[in-house]
PDB file of C-alpha atoms in Angstrom:
ATOM      1  CA  MET A 907       2.356  30.467  28.069  1.00  0.00           C
ATOM      2  CA  ASN A 908       1.688  27.168  29.825  1.00  0.00           C
ATOM      3  CA  LYS A 909       0.890  24.215  27.726  1.00  0.00           C
ATOM      4  CA  THR A 910      -1.970  22.030  28.876  1.00  0.00           C
ATOM      5  CA  THR A 911      -1.181  18.291  28.584  1.00  0.00           C
ATOM      6  CA  VAL A 912      -4.147  16.031  27.675  1.00  0.00           C
ATOM      7  CA  LYS A 913      -4.130  13.096  30.039  1.00  0.00           C
ATOM      8  CA  SER A 914      -7.597  11.824  29.688  1.00  0.00           C
ATOM      9  CA  ARG A 915      -8.243   8.771  27.411  1.00  0.00           C
ATOM     10  CA  TRP A 916     -11.083   7.513  25.458  1.00  0.00           C
ATOM     11  CA  PRO A 917     -13.005   4.552  27.002  1.00  0.00           C
ATOM     12  CA  GLU A 918     -11.202   1.214  26.573  1.00  0.00           C
ATOM     13  CA  GLY A 919     -11.798  -0.506  23.174  1.00  0.00           C
ATOM     14  CA  LEU A 920     -13.393   2.604  21.600  1.00  0.00           C
ATOM     15  CA  SER A 921     -10.363   3.348  19.426  1.00  0.00           C
ATOM     16  CA  ASP A 922     -10.552  -0.204  17.895  1.00  0.00           C
ATOM     17  CA  PRO A 923     -13.934  -1.841  18.111  1.00  0.00           C
ATOM     18  CA  SER A 924     -12.689  -4.511  15.729  1.00  0.00           C
ATOM     19  CA  GLY A 925     -10.198  -5.615  18.295  1.00  0.00           C
ATOM     20  CA  SER A 926      -7.830  -6.702  15.438  1.00  0.00           C
ATOM     21  CA  ARG A 927      -5.517  -3.819  14.692  1.00  0.00           C
ATOM     22  CA  GLN A 928      -1.749  -4.224  15.367  1.00  0.00           C
ATOM     23  CA  PRO A 929       0.808  -1.567  16.256  1.00  0.00           C
ATOM     24  CA  LYS A 930       3.715  -0.877  14.018  1.00  0.00           C
ATOM     25  CA  PRO A 931       5.754  -2.621  12.757  1.00  0.00           C
ATOM     26  CA  ARG A 932       2.752  -4.693  11.368  1.00  0.00           C
ATOM     27  CA  ALA A 933       3.142  -8.048   9.810  1.00  0.00           C
ATOM     28  CA  LYS A 934      -0.314  -7.501   8.259  1.00  0.00           C
ATOM     29  CA  GLY A 935      -2.954  -4.842   7.638  1.00  0.00           C
ATOM     30  CA  ARG A 936      -0.437  -2.502   6.076  1.00  0.00           C
ATOM     31  CA  THR A 937      -1.429   0.787   4.510  1.00  0.00           C
ATOM     32  CA  MET A 938       0.663   2.134   1.503  1.00  0.00           C
ATOM     33  CA  ILE A 939      -0.091   5.645   0.535  1.00  0.00           C
ATOM     34  CA  ILE A 940       0.848   7.432  -2.692  1.00  0.00           C
ATOM     35  CA  ASP A 941       2.379  10.716  -2.591  1.00  0.00           C
ATOM     36  CA  LYS A 942       2.061  12.634  -5.941  1.00  0.00           C
ATOM     37  CA  GLY A 943       4.075  15.661  -4.811  1.00  0.00           C
ATOM     38  CA  ILE A 944       2.622  17.355  -1.765  1.00  0.00           C
ATOM     39  CA  GLY A 945       4.719  19.993  -0.184  1.00  0.00           C
ATOM     40  CA  MET A 946       6.820  19.620   2.888  1.00  0.00           C
ATOM     41  CA  HIS A 947       4.317  21.324   5.237  1.00  0.00           C
ATOM     42  CA  ALA A 948       1.444  19.176   4.098  1.00  0.00           C
ATOM     43  CA  PHE A 949       3.823  16.121   4.347  1.00  0.00           C
ATOM     44  CA  GLU A 950       4.588  17.025   7.956  1.00  0.00           C
ATOM     45  CA  ASP A 951       0.941  17.578   8.749  1.00  0.00           C
ATOM     46  CA  LEU A 952       0.129  14.089   7.272  1.00  0.00           C
ATOM     47  CA  LEU A 953       2.702  12.489   9.490  1.00  0.00           C
ATOM     48  CA  SER A 954       1.750  14.309  12.506  1.00  0.00           C
ATOM     49  CA  THR A 955      -1.870  13.267  12.241  1.00  0.00           C
ATOM     50  CA  SER A 956      -1.708   9.749  10.496  1.00  0.00           C
ATOM     51  CA  GLY A 957       1.903   8.603  10.631  1.00  0.00           C
ATOM     52  CA  GLN A 958       1.112   5.717  13.047  1.00  0.00           C
ATOM     53  CA  TYR A 959      -1.378   4.357  10.495  1.00  0.00           C
ATOM     54  CA  ILE A 960       0.950   4.484   7.493  1.00  0.00           C
ATOM     55  CA  ASP A 961       3.388   1.786   6.817  1.00  0.00           C
ATOM     56  CA  ILE A 962       4.727   2.487   3.319  1.00  0.00           C
ATOM     57  CA  ILE A 963       4.829   5.826   1.379  1.00  0.00           C
ATOM     58  CA  LYS A 964       5.482   5.514  -2.457  1.00  0.00           C
ATOM     59  CA  PHE A 965       6.538   8.627  -4.128  1.00  0.00           C
ATOM     60  CA  GLY A 966       4.338   8.039  -7.052  1.00  0.00           C
ATOM     61  CA  PHE A 967       5.398   7.301 -10.768  1.00  0.00           C
ATOM     62  CA  GLY A 968       8.766   8.981 -11.485  1.00  0.00           C
ATOM     63  CA  THR A 969       8.351  12.059  -9.300  1.00  0.00           C
ATOM     64  CA  SER A 970      11.475  11.282  -7.211  1.00  0.00           C
ATOM     65  CA  PRO A 971      14.069  12.944  -9.638  1.00  0.00           C
ATOM     66  CA  LEU A 972      11.877  16.018 -10.032  1.00  0.00           C
ATOM     67  CA  TYR A 973      12.139  17.162  -6.338  1.00  0.00           C
ATOM     68  CA  PRO A 974      14.770  19.537  -5.173  1.00  0.00           C
ATOM     69  CA  PRO A 975      17.145  17.130  -3.624  1.00  0.00           C
ATOM     70  CA  GLU A 976      17.109  18.615  -0.174  1.00  0.00           C
ATOM     71  CA  VAL A 977      13.316  18.528  -0.105  1.00  0.00           C
ATOM     72  CA  LEU A 978      13.253  14.727  -1.165  1.00  0.00           C
ATOM     73  CA  ARG A 979      15.723  14.031   1.564  1.00  0.00           C
ATOM     74  CA  MET A 980      13.651  15.928   4.169  1.00  0.00           C
ATOM     75  CA  LYS A 981      10.545  14.072   3.236  1.00  0.00           C
ATOM     76  CA  ILE A 982      12.289  10.704   3.386  1.00  0.00           C
ATOM     77  CA  ASP A 983      13.878  11.395   6.750  1.00  0.00           C
ATOM     78  CA  ALA A 984      10.729  12.677   8.304  1.00  0.00           C
ATOM     79  CA  ALA A 985       8.685   9.595   7.316  1.00  0.00           C
ATOM     80  CA  SER A 986      11.515   7.285   8.450  1.00  0.00           C
ATOM     81  CA  LYS A 987      11.167   8.666  11.912  1.00  0.00           C
ATOM     82  CA  TYR A 988       7.653   7.323  12.067  1.00  0.00           C
ATOM     83  CA  GLY A 989       8.851   3.897  11.102  1.00  0.00           C
ATOM     84  CA  ILE A 990       7.523   4.225   7.574  1.00  0.00           C
ATOM     85  CA  SER A 991       9.060   2.454   4.548  1.00  0.00           C
ATOM     86  CA  VAL A 992       9.771   5.036   1.833  1.00  0.00           C
ATOM     87  CA  ILE A 993       9.973   3.870  -1.825  1.00  0.00           C
ATOM     88  CA  PRO A 994      10.146   5.532  -5.237  1.00  0.00           C
ATOM     89  CA  GLY A 995       7.467   4.562  -7.705  1.00  0.00           C
ATOM     90  CA  GLY A 996       7.894   1.361  -9.826  1.00  0.00           C
ATOM     91  CA  THR A 997       7.752   3.348 -13.047  1.00  0.00           C
ATOM     92  CA  LEU A 998      11.108   4.998 -12.038  1.00  0.00           C
ATOM     93  CA  LEU A 999      12.813   1.719 -11.929  1.00  0.00           C
ATOM     94  CA  GLU A1000      11.167   0.654 -15.165  1.00  0.00           C
ATOM     95  CA  ALA A1001      12.657   3.727 -16.834  1.00  0.00           C
ATOM     96  CA  ALA A1002      16.001   2.980 -15.441  1.00  0.00           C
ATOM     97  CA  VAL A1003      15.660  -0.614 -16.939  1.00  0.00           C
ATOM     98  CA  ARG A1004      14.739   0.846 -20.301  1.00  0.00           C
ATOM     99  CA  LEU A1005      17.622   3.392 -20.225  1.00  0.00           C
ATOM    100  CA  ASP A1006      20.151   0.777 -18.950  1.00  0.00           C
ATOM    101  CA  VAL A1007      20.956   2.800 -15.816  1.00  0.00           C
ATOM    102  CA  VAL A1008      19.859   0.433 -13.118  1.00  0.00           C
ATOM    103  CA  PRO A1009      23.179   0.674 -11.053  1.00  0.00           C
ATOM    104  CA  GLY A1010      22.799   4.399 -11.017  1.00  0.00           C
ATOM    105  CA  PHE A1011      19.228   4.182  -9.941  1.00  0.00           C
ATOM    106  CA  PHE A1012      20.202   1.908  -6.965  1.00  0.00           C
ATOM    107  CA  ARG A1013      23.064   4.343  -6.044  1.00  0.00           C
ATOM    108  CA  GLN A1014      20.814   7.313  -6.055  1.00  0.00           C
ATOM    109  CA  ALA A1015      17.961   5.598  -4.104  1.00  0.00           C
ATOM    110  CA  LEU A1016      20.418   4.841  -1.395  1.00  0.00           C
ATOM    111  CA  ALA A1017      21.824   8.205  -1.378  1.00  0.00           C
ATOM    112  CA  CYS A1018      18.550   9.843  -1.034  1.00  0.00           C
ATOM    113  CA  GLY A1019      17.812   7.550   1.950  1.00  0.00           C
ATOM    114  CA  PHE A1020      14.978   5.393   0.364  1.00  0.00           C
ATOM    115  CA  THR A1021      14.487   2.333   2.501  1.00  0.00           C
ATOM    116  CA  GLY A1022      12.859   0.213  -0.196  1.00  0.00           C
ATOM    117  CA  ILE A1023      11.885  -0.020  -3.879  1.00  0.00           C
ATOM    118  CA  GLU A1024       9.217  -1.296  -6.056  1.00  0.00           C
ATOM    119  CA  VAL A1025       9.936  -3.704  -8.732  1.00  0.00           C
ATOM    120  CA  SER A1026       7.296  -3.635 -11.432  1.00  0.00           C
ATOM    121  CA  ASP A1027       6.822  -4.153 -15.186  1.00  0.00           C
ATOM    122  CA  GLY A1028       3.431  -2.284 -15.616  1.00  0.00           C
ATOM    123  CA  THR A1029       4.645  -0.425 -18.638  1.00  0.00           C
ATOM    124  CA  ILE A1030       7.596  -2.364 -20.000  1.00  0.00           C
ATOM    125  CA  ASN A1031       8.235  -6.108 -20.611  1.00  0.00           C
ATOM    126  CA  MET A1032      10.720  -7.792 -18.285  1.00  0.00           C
ATOM    127  CA  SER A1033      12.067 -11.329 -18.241  1.00  0.00           C
ATOM    128  CA  ARG A1034      11.702 -13.510 -15.244  1.00  0.00           C
ATOM    129  CA  SER A1035      15.577 -13.528 -14.879  1.00  0.00           C
ATOM    130  CA  MET A1036      15.728  -9.777 -14.755  1.00  0.00           C
ATOM    131  CA  ARG A1037      12.865  -9.527 -12.196  1.00  0.00           C
ATOM    132  CA  ASN A1038      14.825 -11.992 -10.008  1.00  0.00           C
ATOM    133  CA  ASP A1039      18.125 -10.107 -10.387  1.00  0.00           C
ATOM    134  CA  LEU A1040      16.474  -6.682  -9.512  1.00  0.00           C
ATOM    135  CA  ILE A1041      14.851  -8.123  -6.357  1.00  0.00           C
ATOM    136  CA  ARG A1042      18.047  -9.951  -5.162  1.00  0.00           C
ATOM    137  CA  ASP A1043      20.327  -6.987  -6.051  1.00  0.00           C
ATOM    138  CA  ALA A1044      18.070  -4.623  -4.102  1.00  0.00           C
ATOM    139  CA  ILE A1045      17.919  -6.830  -1.134  1.00  0.00           C
ATOM    140  CA  SER A1046      21.708  -7.221  -1.130  1.00  0.00           C
ATOM    141  CA  LEU A1047      21.938  -3.463  -0.869  1.00  0.00           C
ATOM    142  CA  GLY A1048      19.688  -3.393   2.215  1.00  0.00           C
ATOM    143  CA  LEU A1049      16.563  -2.344   0.577  1.00  0.00           C
ATOM    144  CA  THR A1050      13.163  -3.748   1.213  1.00  0.00           C
ATOM    145  CA  VAL A1051      11.500  -4.950  -2.088  1.00  0.00           C
ATOM    146  CA  TYR A1052       7.851  -4.676  -2.882  1.00  0.00           C
ATOM    147  CA  THR A1053       6.948  -6.128  -6.244  1.00  0.00           C
ATOM    148  CA  GLU A1054       3.964  -5.499  -8.327  1.00  0.00           C
ATOM    149  CA  TYR A1055       1.939  -7.671 -10.628  1.00  0.00           C
ATOM    150  CA  GLY A1056      -0.156  -6.448 -13.597  1.00  0.00           C
ATOM    151  CA  LYS A1057       0.030  -4.137 -16.501  1.00  0.00           C
ATOM    152  CA  LYS A1058      -1.280  -0.601 -16.373  1.00  0.00           C
ATOM    153  CA  LEU A1059      -3.047  -0.587 -19.797  1.00  0.00           C
ATOM    154  CA  SER A1060      -6.609  -0.074 -19.434  1.00  0.00           C
ATOM    155  CA  GLY A1061      -8.541  -3.402 -19.705  1.00  0.00           C
ATOM    156  CA  SER A1062      -5.636  -5.412 -18.279  1.00  0.00           C
ATOM    157  CA  ARG A1063      -6.975  -8.363 -16.244  1.00  0.00           C
ATOM    158  CA  ILE A1064      -5.364 -10.751 -13.748  1.00  0.00           C
ATOM    159  CA  ASP A1065      -4.123 -14.081 -15.186  1.00  0.00           C
ATOM    160  CA  ILE A1066      -4.727 -15.850 -11.868  1.00  0.00           C
ATOM    161  CA  ARG A1067      -2.247 -18.815 -12.586  1.00  0.00           C
ATOM    162  CA  HIS A1068       0.445 -16.485 -13.801  1.00  0.00           C
ATOM    163  CA  PHE A1069      -0.052 -14.161 -10.768  1.00  0.00           C
ATOM    164  CA  ALA A1070       0.246 -17.156  -8.365  1.00  0.00           C
ATOM    165  CA  GLU A1071       3.504 -18.328 -10.152  1.00  0.00           C
ATOM    166  CA  THR A1072       4.916 -14.801 -10.192  1.00  0.00           C
ATOM    167  CA  ALA A1073       4.031 -14.066  -6.480  1.00  0.00           C
ATOM    168  CA  GLU A1074       5.648 -17.430  -5.378  1.00  0.00           C
ATOM    169  CA  GLN A1075       8.865 -16.696  -7.348  1.00  0.00           C
ATOM    170  CA  ASP A1076       9.002 -13.079  -6.042  1.00  0.00           C
ATOM    171  CA  TRP A1077       8.719 -14.219  -2.465  1.00  0.00           C
ATOM    172  CA  ALA A1078      11.349 -16.954  -2.926  1.00  0.00           C
ATOM    173  CA  CYS A1079      13.672 -14.223  -4.200  1.00  0.00           C
ATOM    174  CA  GLY A1080      12.890 -12.252  -0.940  1.00  0.00           C
ATOM    175  CA  ALA A1081      10.133  -9.756  -1.919  1.00  0.00           C
ATOM    176  CA  GLU A1082       8.265  -8.434   1.243  1.00  0.00           C
ATOM    177  CA  LEU A1083       4.912  -7.977  -0.394  1.00  0.00           C
ATOM    178  CA  VAL A1084       3.487  -8.533  -3.975  1.00  0.00           C
ATOM    179  CA  THR A1085       1.139  -5.762  -4.997  1.00  0.00           C
ATOM    180  CA  VAL A1086      -1.775  -6.181  -7.411  1.00  0.00           C
ATOM    181  CA  GLU A1087      -1.945  -3.365  -9.860  1.00  0.00           C
ATOM    182  CA  ALA A1088      -4.961  -1.099 -10.082  1.00  0.00           C
ATOM    183  CA  ARG A1089      -3.272   2.056 -10.882  1.00  0.00           C
ATOM    184  CA  GLU A1090      -3.896   5.521  -9.254  1.00  0.00           C
ATOM    185  CA  SER A1091      -7.453   5.638 -10.706  1.00  0.00           C
ATOM    186  CA  GLY A1092      -8.563   2.211  -9.504  1.00  0.00           C
ATOM    187  CA  LYS A1093     -10.437   1.736 -12.805  1.00  0.00           C
ATOM    188  CA  GLY A1094     -10.127  -0.635 -15.712  1.00  0.00           C
ATOM    189  CA  VAL A1095      -7.201  -2.634 -14.304  1.00  0.00           C
ATOM    190  CA  GLY A1096      -6.744  -5.827 -12.384  1.00  0.00           C
ATOM    191  CA  LEU A1097      -9.531  -6.681  -9.944  1.00  0.00           C
ATOM    192  CA  PHE A1098     -11.667  -3.574 -10.947  1.00  0.00           C
ATOM    193  CA  ASP A1099     -13.643  -2.879 -13.998  1.00  0.00           C
ATOM    194  CA  GLU A1100     -13.845   0.369 -16.008  1.00  0.00           C
ATOM    195  CA  GLN A1101     -16.335   1.930 -13.306  1.00  0.00           C
ATOM    196  CA  GLY A1102     -14.037   0.919 -10.487  1.00  0.00           C
ATOM    197  CA  GLU A1103     -16.301  -1.880  -9.351  1.00  0.00           C
ATOM    198  CA  TYR A1104     -14.917  -5.386  -8.464  1.00  0.00           C
ATOM    199  CA  ARG A1105     -15.044  -8.022 -11.010  1.00  0.00           C
ATOM    200  CA  GLU A1106     -17.619 -10.768  -9.747  1.00  0.00           C
ATOM    201  CA  GLY A1107     -15.984 -13.950  -8.809  1.00  0.00           C
ATOM    202  CA  GLU A1108     -12.400 -12.870  -9.490  1.00  0.00           C
ATOM    203  CA  LEU A1109     -11.273 -12.340  -5.888  1.00  0.00           C
ATOM    204  CA  GLY A1110     -12.633 -15.846  -4.999  1.00  0.00           C
ATOM    205  CA  ALA A1111     -10.566 -17.497  -7.711  1.00  0.00           C
ATOM    206  CA  ILE A1112      -7.492 -15.777  -6.605  1.00  0.00           C
ATOM    207  CA  LEU A1113      -8.031 -16.883  -3.000  1.00  0.00           C
ATOM    208  CA  GLU A1114      -8.179 -20.515  -4.212  1.00  0.00           C
ATOM    209  CA  ALA A1115      -4.765 -19.986  -5.974  1.00  0.00           C
ATOM    210  CA  ILE A1116      -3.238 -17.980  -3.151  1.00  0.00           C
ATOM    211  CA  PRO A1117      -4.899 -18.665   0.153  1.00  0.00           C
ATOM    212  CA  ASN A1118      -2.526 -16.681   2.424  1.00  0.00           C
ATOM    213  CA  MET A1119      -3.261 -12.989   1.676  1.00  0.00           C
ATOM    214  CA  ASP A1120      -0.813 -11.669   4.335  1.00  0.00           C
ATOM    215  CA  ARG A1121       1.888 -11.075   1.718  1.00  0.00           C
ATOM    216  CA  VAL A1122      -0.319  -9.571  -0.983  1.00  0.00           C
ATOM    217  CA  LEU A1123      -1.069  -5.905  -1.153  1.00  0.00           C
ATOM    218  CA  TRP A1124      -4.112  -4.646  -3.144  1.00  0.00           C
ATOM    219  CA  GLU A1125      -3.965  -1.246  -4.830  1.00  0.00           C
ATOM    220  CA  ALA A1126      -7.414   0.181  -3.922  1.00  0.00           C
ATOM    221  CA  PRO A1127      -7.543   3.968  -4.113  1.00  0.00           C
ATOM    222  CA  LEU A1128     -11.379   4.315  -4.077  1.00  0.00           C
ATOM    223  CA  LYS A1129     -13.483   4.084  -0.778  1.00  0.00           C
ATOM    224  CA  GLU A1130     -15.853   1.437  -2.248  1.00  0.00           C
ATOM    225  CA  GLN A1131     -12.930  -0.807  -3.213  1.00  0.00           C
ATOM    226  CA  GLN A1132     -11.456  -0.523   0.281  1.00  0.00           C
ATOM    227  CA  VAL A1133     -14.788  -1.430   1.875  1.00  0.00           C
ATOM    228  CA  TYR A1134     -15.140  -4.422  -0.420  1.00  0.00           C
ATOM    229  CA  LEU A1135     -11.725  -5.854   0.430  1.00  0.00           C
ATOM    230  CA  ILE A1136     -12.134  -5.243   4.156  1.00  0.00           C
ATOM    231  CA  ARG A1137     -15.592  -6.972   4.008  1.00  0.00           C
ATOM    232  CA  GLU A1138     -14.005  -9.850   2.093  1.00  0.00           C
ATOM    233  CA  LEU A1139     -10.635 -10.149   3.577  1.00  0.00           C
ATOM    234  CA  GLY A1140     -10.959  -8.612   7.044  1.00  0.00           C
ATOM    235  CA  PRO A1141      -9.598  -5.412   8.635  1.00  0.00           C
ATOM    236  CA  ASN A1142      -5.997  -6.529   8.282  1.00  0.00           C
ATOM    237  CA  VAL A1143      -5.967  -6.659   4.458  1.00  0.00           C
ATOM    238  CA  ASN A1144      -3.003  -4.979   2.963  1.00  0.00           C
ATOM    239  CA  LEU A1145      -4.141  -1.977   0.951  1.00  0.00           C
ATOM    240  CA  GLY A1146      -2.107   0.426  -1.281  1.00  0.00           C
ATOM    241  CA  ASN A1147      -2.354   3.616  -3.420  1.00  0.00           C
ATOM    242  CA  ILE A1148      -4.376   5.193  -0.770  1.00  0.00           C
ATOM    243  CA  PRO A1149      -4.800   9.070  -1.304  1.00  0.00           C
ATOM    244  CA  VAL A1150      -2.898  11.003   1.345  1.00  0.00           C
ATOM    245  CA  SER A1151      -6.179  12.568   2.409  1.00  0.00           C
ATOM    246  CA  ASP A1152      -7.802   9.159   3.197  1.00  0.00           C
ATOM    247  CA  VAL A1153      -5.478   7.620   5.661  1.00  0.00           C
ATOM    248  CA  LEU A1154      -7.605   8.292   8.786  1.00  0.00           C
ATOM    249  CA  THR A1155     -10.856   7.421   6.785  1.00  0.00           C
ATOM    250  CA  LEU A1156      -9.363   4.045   5.827  1.00  0.00           C
ATOM    251  CA  GLU A1157      -8.289   3.269   9.467  1.00  0.00           C
ATOM    252  CA  THR A1158     -11.769   4.093  10.664  1.00  0.00           C
ATOM    253  CA  MET A1159     -13.050   1.559   8.258  1.00  0.00           C
ATOM    254  CA  ARG A1160     -10.509  -1.071   9.241  1.00  0.00           C
ATOM    255  CA  ARG A1161     -11.577  -0.653  13.039  1.00  0.00           C
ATOM    256  CA  GLY A1162     -15.367  -0.563  12.423  1.00  0.00           C
ATOM    257  CA  LEU A1163     -15.563   3.054  13.225  1.00  0.00           C
ATOM    258  CA  ARG A1164     -17.425   4.098  10.150  1.00  0.00           C
ATOM    259  CA  SER A1165     -20.918   2.829   9.073  1.00  0.00           C
ATOM    260  CA  ASP A1166     -19.538   0.963   6.065  1.00  0.00           C
ATOM    261  CA  THR A1167     -17.910  -1.633   8.389  1.00  0.00           C
ATOM    262  CA  PHE A1168     -19.597  -0.874  11.752  1.00  0.00           C
ATOM    263  CA  GLY A1169     -19.860  -3.996  13.780  1.00  0.00           C
ATOM    264  CA  LEU A1170     -18.367  -6.151  11.044  1.00  0.00           C
ATOM    265  CA  HIS A1171     -15.739  -7.882  13.202  1.00  0.00           C
ATOM    266  CA  ARG A1172     -17.464  -8.105  16.472  1.00  0.00           C
ATOM    267  CA  GLU A1173     -20.935  -9.305  17.632  1.00  0.00           C
ATOM    268  CA  PRO A1174     -23.833  -8.657  15.236  1.00  0.00           C
ATOM    269  CA  TYR A1175     -25.377  -5.152  15.258  1.00  0.00           C
ATOM    270  CA  ILE A1176     -27.698  -4.527  18.307  1.00  0.00           C
ATOM    271  CA  ASP A1177     -30.081  -1.521  18.391  1.00  0.00           C
ATOM    272  CA  TYR A1178     -29.143   0.206  21.787  1.00  0.00           C
ATOM    273  CA  MET A1179     -31.816   2.781  21.451  1.00  0.00           C
ATOM    274  CA  ILE A1180     -34.292   2.320  24.236  1.00  0.00           C
TER     275      ILE A1180
END
């Protein structure tokens, strides 16, 4: 049976009315998704439909050791073909720190094909010197490092001065991005309150402490949070903990192809109805 090749194109500019999105590899506007354990077929479907819009895939929490090894390797290899950085969840490294098996963690991460790691202390206490060592050791092994700031305990807030100091030190050690914790739920942690709504005035205070947001990634699993950050920081804000089902939805909002951000980054809205 002959296959029909689709050669026609959408009108110029229609795929990105914002006029601001960059192709991969992107220096800003990166999207990190959280994979909580979807199967290989669903994973391949995700990549075929949305792979060009995903920059980082995090295998959430400590799920990585629970996969059949061959399935884990297949998923990592498939994502890497799309130019996606693949990392285990930061909780897994925290467990390795607690169990004193960090060298083994690094060996296995490399053996599995992971291209990066997340260094976090959301559930444990970690000294600054240990955080520095973990970042530098991972980079020396050829891994990209994404760090995370904030505790996972409900009610945890952002200490803005401490966050700014932590971010600067992480970047000085070679971290690619510093992520602001919001958990999988997006509620009661960091920038967001117990209902998942942004804390009034907090983002502005953070911007005063860290004016350049290109190296900060905000966990924002809920649509309203994504809309808020896009409206406040622009379509090229780095966003993380995006559910696998929401990749295309987020990209439409970045580009002004959904009513929530329609016309936000172009000329003011004009009623074209005659």
